[in-house]
GROMACS .gro file of C-alpha atoms in nm:
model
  342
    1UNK     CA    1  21.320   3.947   7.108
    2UNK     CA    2  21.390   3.978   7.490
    3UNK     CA    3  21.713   3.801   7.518
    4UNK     CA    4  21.694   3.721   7.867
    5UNK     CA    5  21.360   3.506   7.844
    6UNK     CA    6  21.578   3.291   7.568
    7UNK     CA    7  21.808   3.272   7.809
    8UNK     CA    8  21.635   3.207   8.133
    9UNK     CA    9  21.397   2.939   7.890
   10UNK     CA   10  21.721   2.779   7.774
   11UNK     CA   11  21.843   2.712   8.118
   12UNK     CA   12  21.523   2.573   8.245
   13UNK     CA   13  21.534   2.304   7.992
   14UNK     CA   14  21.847   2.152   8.100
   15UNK     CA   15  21.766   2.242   8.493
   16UNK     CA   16  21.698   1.981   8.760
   17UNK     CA   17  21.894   1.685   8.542
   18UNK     CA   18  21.589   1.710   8.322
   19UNK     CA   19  21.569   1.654   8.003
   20UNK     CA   20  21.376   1.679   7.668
   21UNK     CA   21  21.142   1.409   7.508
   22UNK     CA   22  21.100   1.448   7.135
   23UNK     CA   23  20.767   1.318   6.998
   24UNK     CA   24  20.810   1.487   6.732
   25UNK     CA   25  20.792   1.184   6.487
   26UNK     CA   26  20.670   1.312   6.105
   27UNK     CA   27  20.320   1.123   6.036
   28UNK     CA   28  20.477   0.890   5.776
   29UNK     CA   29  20.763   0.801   6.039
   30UNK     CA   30  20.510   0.732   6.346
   31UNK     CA   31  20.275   0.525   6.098
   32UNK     CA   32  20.610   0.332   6.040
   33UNK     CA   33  20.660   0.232   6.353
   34UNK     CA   34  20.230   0.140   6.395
   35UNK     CA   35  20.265  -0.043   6.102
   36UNK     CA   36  20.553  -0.272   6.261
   37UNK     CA   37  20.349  -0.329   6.580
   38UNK     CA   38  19.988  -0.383   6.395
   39UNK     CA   39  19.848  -0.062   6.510
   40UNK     CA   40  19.624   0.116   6.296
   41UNK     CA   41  19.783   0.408   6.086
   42UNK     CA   42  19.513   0.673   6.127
   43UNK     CA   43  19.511   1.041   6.297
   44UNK     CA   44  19.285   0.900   6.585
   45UNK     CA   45  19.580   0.661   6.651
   46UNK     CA   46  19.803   0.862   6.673
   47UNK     CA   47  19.646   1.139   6.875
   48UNK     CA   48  19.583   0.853   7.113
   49UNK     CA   49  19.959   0.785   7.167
   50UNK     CA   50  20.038   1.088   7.212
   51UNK     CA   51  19.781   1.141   7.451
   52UNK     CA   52  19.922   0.835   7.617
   53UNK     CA   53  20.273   1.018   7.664
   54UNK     CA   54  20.180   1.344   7.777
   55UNK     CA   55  19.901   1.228   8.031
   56UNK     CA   56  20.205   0.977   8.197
   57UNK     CA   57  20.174   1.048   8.572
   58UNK     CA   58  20.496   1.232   8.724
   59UNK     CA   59  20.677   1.310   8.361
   60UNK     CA   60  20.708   1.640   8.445
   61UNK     CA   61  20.949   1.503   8.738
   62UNK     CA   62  21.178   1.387   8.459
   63UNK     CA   63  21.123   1.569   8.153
   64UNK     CA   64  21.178   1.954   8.087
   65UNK     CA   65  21.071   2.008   7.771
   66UNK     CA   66  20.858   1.780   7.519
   67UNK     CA   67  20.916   1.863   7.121
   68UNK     CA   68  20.586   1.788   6.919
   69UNK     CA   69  20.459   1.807   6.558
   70UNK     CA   70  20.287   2.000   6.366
   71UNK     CA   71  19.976   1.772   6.399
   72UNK     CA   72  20.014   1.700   6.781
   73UNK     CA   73  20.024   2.085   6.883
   74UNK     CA   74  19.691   2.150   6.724
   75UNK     CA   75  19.527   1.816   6.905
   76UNK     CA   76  19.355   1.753   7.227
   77UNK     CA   77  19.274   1.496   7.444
   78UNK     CA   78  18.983   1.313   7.450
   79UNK     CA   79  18.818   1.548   7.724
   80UNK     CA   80  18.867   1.835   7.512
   81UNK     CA   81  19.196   1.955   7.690
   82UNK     CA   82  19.447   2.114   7.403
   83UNK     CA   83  19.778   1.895   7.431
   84UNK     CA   84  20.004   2.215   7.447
   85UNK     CA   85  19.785   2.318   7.769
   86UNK     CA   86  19.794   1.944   7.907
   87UNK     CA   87  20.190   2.058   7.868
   88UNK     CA   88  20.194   2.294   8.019
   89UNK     CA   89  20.011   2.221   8.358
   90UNK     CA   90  20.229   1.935   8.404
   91UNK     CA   91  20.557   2.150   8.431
   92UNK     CA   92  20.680   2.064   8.101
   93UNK     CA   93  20.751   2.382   7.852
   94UNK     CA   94  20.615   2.291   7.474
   95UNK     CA   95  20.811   2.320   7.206
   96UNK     CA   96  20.821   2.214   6.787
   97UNK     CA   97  20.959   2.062   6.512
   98UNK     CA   98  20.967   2.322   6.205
   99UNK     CA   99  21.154   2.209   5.951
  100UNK     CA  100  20.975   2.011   5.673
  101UNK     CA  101  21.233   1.685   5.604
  102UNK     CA  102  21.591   1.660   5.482
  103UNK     CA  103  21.591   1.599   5.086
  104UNK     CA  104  21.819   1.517   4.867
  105UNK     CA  105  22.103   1.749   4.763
  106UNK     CA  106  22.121   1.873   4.408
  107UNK     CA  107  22.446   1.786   4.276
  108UNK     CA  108  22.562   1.585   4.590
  109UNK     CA  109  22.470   1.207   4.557
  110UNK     CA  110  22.387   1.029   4.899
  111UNK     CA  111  22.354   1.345   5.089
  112UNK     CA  112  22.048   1.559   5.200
  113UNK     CA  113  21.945   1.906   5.272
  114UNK     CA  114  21.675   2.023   5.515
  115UNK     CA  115  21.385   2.228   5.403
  116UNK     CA  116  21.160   2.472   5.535
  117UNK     CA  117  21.297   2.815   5.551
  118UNK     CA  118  21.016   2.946   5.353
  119UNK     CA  119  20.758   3.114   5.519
  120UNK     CA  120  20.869   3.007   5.890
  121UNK     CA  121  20.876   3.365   6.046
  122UNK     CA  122  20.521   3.341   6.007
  123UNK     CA  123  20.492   2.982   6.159
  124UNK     CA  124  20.705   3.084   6.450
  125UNK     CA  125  20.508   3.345   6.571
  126UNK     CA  126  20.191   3.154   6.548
  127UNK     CA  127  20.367   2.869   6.691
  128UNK     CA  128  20.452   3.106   6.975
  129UNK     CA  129  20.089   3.217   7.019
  130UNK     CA  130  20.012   2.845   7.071
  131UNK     CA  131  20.246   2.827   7.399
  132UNK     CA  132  20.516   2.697   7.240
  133UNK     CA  133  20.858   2.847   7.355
  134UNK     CA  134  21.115   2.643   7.190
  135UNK     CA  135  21.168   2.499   6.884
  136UNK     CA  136  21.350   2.190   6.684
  137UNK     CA  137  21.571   2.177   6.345
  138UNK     CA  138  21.731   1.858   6.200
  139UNK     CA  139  22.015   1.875   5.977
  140UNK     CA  140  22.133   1.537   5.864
  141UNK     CA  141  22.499   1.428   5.790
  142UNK     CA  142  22.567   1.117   5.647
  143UNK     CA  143  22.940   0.942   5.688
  144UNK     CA  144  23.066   0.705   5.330
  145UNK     CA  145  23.284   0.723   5.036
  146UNK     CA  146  23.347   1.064   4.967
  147UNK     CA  147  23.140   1.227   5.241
  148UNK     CA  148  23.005   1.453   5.338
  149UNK     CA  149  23.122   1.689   5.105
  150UNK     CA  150  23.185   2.059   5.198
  151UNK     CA  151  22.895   2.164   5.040
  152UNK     CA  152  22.704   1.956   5.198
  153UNK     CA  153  22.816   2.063   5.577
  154UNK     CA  154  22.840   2.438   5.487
  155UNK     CA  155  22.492   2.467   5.341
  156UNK     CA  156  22.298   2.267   5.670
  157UNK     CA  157  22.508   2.467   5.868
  158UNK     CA  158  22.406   2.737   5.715
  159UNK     CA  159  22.047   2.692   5.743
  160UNK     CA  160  22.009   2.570   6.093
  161UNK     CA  161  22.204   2.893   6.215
  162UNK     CA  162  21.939   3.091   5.985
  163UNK     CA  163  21.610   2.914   6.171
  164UNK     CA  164  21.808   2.975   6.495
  165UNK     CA  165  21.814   3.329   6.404
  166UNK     CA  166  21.439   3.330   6.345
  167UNK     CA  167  21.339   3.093   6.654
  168UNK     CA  168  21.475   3.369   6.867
  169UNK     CA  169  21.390   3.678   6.696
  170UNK     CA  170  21.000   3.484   6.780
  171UNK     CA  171  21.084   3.438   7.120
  172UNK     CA  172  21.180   3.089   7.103
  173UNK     CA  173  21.475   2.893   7.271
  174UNK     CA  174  21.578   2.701   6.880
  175UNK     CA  175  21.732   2.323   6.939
  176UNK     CA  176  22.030   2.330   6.674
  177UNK     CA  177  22.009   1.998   6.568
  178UNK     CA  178  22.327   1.864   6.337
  179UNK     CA  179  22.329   1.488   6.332
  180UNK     CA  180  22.602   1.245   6.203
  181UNK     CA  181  22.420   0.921   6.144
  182UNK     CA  182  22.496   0.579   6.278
  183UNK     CA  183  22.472   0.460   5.974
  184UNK     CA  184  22.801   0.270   5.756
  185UNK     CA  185  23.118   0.098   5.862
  186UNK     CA  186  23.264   0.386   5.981
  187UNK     CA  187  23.558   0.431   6.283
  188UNK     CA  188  23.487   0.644   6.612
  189UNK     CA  189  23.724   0.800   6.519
  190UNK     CA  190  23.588   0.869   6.173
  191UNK     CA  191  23.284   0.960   6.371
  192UNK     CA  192  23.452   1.211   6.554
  193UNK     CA  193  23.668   1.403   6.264
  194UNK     CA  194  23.352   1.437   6.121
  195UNK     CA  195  23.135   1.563   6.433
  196UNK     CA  196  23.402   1.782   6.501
  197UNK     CA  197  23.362   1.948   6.144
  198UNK     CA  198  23.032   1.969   6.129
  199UNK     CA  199  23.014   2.136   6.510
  200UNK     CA  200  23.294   2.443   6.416
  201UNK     CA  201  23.048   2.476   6.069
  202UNK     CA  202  22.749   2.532   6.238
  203UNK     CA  203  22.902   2.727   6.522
  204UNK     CA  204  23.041   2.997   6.267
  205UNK     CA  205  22.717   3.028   6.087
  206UNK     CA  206  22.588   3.067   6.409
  207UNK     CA  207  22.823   3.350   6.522
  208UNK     CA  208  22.754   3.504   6.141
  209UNK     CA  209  22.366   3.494   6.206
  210UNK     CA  210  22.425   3.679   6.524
  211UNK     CA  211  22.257   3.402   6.721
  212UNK     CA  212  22.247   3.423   7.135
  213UNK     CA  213  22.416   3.083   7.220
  214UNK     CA  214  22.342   3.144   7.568
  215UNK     CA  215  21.983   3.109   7.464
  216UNK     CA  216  22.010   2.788   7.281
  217UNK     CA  217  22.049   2.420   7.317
  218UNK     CA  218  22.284   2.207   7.032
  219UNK     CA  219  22.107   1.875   6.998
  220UNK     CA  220  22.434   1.661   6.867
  221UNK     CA  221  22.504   1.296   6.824
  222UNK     CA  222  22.736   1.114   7.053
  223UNK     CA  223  23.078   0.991   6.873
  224UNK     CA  224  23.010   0.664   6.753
  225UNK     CA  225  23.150   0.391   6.528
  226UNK     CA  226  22.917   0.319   6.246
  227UNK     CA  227  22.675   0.048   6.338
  228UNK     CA  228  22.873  -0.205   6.081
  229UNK     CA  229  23.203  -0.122   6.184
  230UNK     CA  230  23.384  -0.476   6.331
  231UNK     CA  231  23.491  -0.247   6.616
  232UNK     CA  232  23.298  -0.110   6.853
  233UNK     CA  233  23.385   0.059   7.155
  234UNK     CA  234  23.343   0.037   7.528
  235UNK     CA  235  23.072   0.290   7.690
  236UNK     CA  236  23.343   0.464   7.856
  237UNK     CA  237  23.547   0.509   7.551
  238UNK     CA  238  23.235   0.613   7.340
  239UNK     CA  239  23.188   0.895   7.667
  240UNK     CA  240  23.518   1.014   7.637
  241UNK     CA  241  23.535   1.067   7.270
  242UNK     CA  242  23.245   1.221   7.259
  243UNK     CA  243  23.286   1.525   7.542
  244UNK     CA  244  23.651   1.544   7.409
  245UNK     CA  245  23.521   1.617   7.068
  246UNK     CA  246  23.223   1.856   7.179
  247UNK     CA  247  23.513   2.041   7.443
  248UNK     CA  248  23.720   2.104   7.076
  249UNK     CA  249  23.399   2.232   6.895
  250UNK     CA  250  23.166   2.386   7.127
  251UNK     CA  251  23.161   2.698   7.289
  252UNK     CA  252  23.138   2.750   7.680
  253UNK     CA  253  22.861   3.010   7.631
  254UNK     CA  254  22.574   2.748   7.508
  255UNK     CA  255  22.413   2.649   7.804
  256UNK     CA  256  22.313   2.244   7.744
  257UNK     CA  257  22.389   1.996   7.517
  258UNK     CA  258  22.105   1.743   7.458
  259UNK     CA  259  22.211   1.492   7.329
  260UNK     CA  260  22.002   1.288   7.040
  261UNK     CA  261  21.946   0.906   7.067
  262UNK     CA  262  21.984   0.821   6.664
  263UNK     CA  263  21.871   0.499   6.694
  264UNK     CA  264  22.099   0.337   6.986
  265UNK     CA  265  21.893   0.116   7.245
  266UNK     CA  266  21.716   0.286   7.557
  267UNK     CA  267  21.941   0.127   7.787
  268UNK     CA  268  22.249   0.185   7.578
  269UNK     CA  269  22.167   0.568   7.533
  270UNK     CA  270  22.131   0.603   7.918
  271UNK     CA  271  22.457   0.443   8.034
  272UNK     CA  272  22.683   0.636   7.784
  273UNK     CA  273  22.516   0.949   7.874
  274UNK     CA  274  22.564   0.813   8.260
  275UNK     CA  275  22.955   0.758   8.179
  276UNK     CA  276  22.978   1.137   8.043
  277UNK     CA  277  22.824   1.286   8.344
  278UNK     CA  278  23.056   1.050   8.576
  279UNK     CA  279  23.352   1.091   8.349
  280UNK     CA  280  23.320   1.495   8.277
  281UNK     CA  281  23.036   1.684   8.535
  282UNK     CA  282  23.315   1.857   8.713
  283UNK     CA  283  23.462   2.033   8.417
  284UNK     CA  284  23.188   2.040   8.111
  285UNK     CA  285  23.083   2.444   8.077
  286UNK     CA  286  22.767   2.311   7.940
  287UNK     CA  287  22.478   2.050   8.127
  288UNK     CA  288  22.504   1.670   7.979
  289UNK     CA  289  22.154   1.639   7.893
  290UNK     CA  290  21.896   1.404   7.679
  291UNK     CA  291  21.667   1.452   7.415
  292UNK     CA  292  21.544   1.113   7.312
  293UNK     CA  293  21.290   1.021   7.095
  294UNK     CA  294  21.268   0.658   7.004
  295UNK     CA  295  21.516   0.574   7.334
  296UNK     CA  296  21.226   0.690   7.587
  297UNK     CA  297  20.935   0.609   7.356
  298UNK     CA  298  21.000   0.247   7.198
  299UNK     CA  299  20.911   0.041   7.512
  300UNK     CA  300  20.572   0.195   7.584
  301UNK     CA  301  20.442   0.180   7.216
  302UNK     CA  302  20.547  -0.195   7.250
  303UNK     CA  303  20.311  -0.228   7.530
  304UNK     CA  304  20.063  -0.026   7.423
  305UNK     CA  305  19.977  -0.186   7.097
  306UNK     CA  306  19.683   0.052   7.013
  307UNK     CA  307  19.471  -0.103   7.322
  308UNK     CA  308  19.336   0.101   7.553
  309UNK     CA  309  19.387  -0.124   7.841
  310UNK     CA  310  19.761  -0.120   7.778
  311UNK     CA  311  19.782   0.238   7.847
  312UNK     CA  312  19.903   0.235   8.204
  313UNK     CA  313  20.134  -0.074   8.149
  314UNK     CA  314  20.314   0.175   7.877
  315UNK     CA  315  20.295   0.496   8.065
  316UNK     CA  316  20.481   0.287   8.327
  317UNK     CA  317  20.763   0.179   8.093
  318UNK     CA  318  20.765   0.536   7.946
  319UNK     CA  319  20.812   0.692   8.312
  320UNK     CA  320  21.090   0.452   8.358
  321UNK     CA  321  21.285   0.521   8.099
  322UNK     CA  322  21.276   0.919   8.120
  323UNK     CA  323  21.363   0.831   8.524
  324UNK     CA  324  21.698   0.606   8.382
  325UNK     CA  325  21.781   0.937   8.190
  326UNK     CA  326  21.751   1.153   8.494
  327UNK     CA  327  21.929   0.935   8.668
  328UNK     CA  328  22.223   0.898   8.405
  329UNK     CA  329  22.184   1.313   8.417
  330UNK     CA  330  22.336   1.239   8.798
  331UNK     CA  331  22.579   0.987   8.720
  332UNK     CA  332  22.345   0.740   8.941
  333UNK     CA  333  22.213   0.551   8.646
  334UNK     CA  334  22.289   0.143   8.702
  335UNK     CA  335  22.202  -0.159   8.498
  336UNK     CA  336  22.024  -0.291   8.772
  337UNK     CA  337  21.786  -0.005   8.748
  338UNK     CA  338  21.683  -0.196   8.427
  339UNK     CA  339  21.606  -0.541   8.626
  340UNK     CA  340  21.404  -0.389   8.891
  341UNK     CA  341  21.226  -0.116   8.725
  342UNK     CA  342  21.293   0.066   9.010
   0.00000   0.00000   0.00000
């Protein structure tokens, strides 16, 4: 492990308001999402998307870092290019998803458990061969009746700290990722006991693993009421419980927070992120920053619709959206932004 090229890695993925685009979608989720649009649920397909997204003129402008599966690191484009080289020679540093799902918890009903410990020293370092130089763990909390339970916290916790431990001891930057779904009728500020638990859980299991948090990036949720809950706050409101909640939990030493989209709307997920950096850029310790999945993605693959000739129609929507997100990085993100396309 050379700690500085963690840490030097770590910074350059929140530098330059930048921020990370996770297309890291499991097959059975991206065929999902085909299936919705009519688009054919087949490899081919979907190394054509992806090709799609990483051959988008001027992402590396926006975008740091790009977080891929298992499939889409070992595809190439149509010419023969690898992807992770394609990456690469835009500006944008690869990086991967390694866990293998959350599953259900034995003896904890309604809650899962991520797998994949086994064996991933050995995918890291191949992984790391490849080009890759940072990588991506999900943990996933769920908010109802009776949880989450301790167990259910300490033992995710546990295990993202562990892959941390690994990603680095391979070289690579890991993306904690611990999120508290949207999901339920749930308060914000049910949302934000909760985060705040989780966050000072993973953050000792973290310490205990001996991970480098200045060579890291947490990957959280923003503080939300549950998508059923009658009330639900103001974008400013949702901005400051959220940095007041991360400022209790996380420590001044990690050098971004990235935050995760978990199914809000594109424009949604840019202007709360554009209230935080407005709101708290003159005293966060740690860069406001983006990784967004379906919040960048879900406009293009509307357009795109598995025809070729929609392909630069759809890299133009996807180059918007990553510029609203670079823009919200600033604090200049504006609704009208939206109108114009500008």
């Amino acid at each position: 492990m050379n700690a500085q090229d963690l840490i030097d890695t770590a910074r350059m993925l929140v530098a330059d308001y930048k921020g990370l685009l996770a297309m890291d979608e499991s097959n059975p989720t991206c065929n999902k999402r085909f299936a919705k649009l009519g688009i054919p649920q087949t490899e081919e397909a979907r190394r054509a998307y992806r090709e799609l997204i990483i051959t988008t003129p001027g992402l590396g402008e926006y975008i740091s870092g790009a977080i891929l599966y298992d499939e889409t690191i070992h595809q190439q484009q149509r010419n023969g290019i690898p992807f992770i080289k394609a990456i690469t020679d835009a500006g944008i540093i690869a990086g991967i998803k390694v866990d293998i799902g959350a599953k259900d918890m034995a003896g904890h009903p309604g809650e899962k458990i991520t797998e994949g410990l086994d064996g991933l020293r050995d995918r890291l370092q191949e992984y790391f061969q490849m080009g890759a130089r940072f990588a991506k763990w999900r943990a996933v909390i769920a908010i109802g009746d009776g949880i989450p339970s301790r167990g259910c916290i300490e033992a995710n916790a546990q295990a993202l700290a562990r892959y941390a431990a690994l990603c680095q001891e391979a070289g690579l930057v890991p993306i904690v990722e611990p999120e508290v779904l949207m999901d339920g009728a749930h308060t914000l500020s049910r949302c934000s006991e909760v985060t705040a638990d989780v966050l000072r859980s993973v953050f000792n299991q973290l310490y205990t693993q001996r991970v480098i948090l200045e060579g890291m990036i947490l990957k959280p949720n923003m503080v939300l009421p549950g998508l059923t809950c009658s009330q639900q706050e103001s974008v400013d409101e949702v901005a400051d419980a959220t940095v007041n909640c991360l400022l209790r939990a996380v420590p001044a030493a990690v050098p971004g927070i990235a935050f995760l989209s978990g199914g809000q709307s594109g424009e949604l997920a840019s202007a709360r992120l554009n209230a935080m950096n407005i709101r708290f850029k003159a005293r966060s310790p740690w860069a406001l920053a983006f990784s967004f999945a379906r919040a960048i993605q879900q406009p293009a693959l509307e357009l795109w619709q598995g025809k070729e000739a929609n392909v630069s129609k759809a890299q133009q929507a996807l180059l918007h959206r990553a510029k609203c997100n670079w823009a919200a990085r600033r604090g200049e993100y504006k609704v009208a932004m939206e109108e114009t396309g500008a």
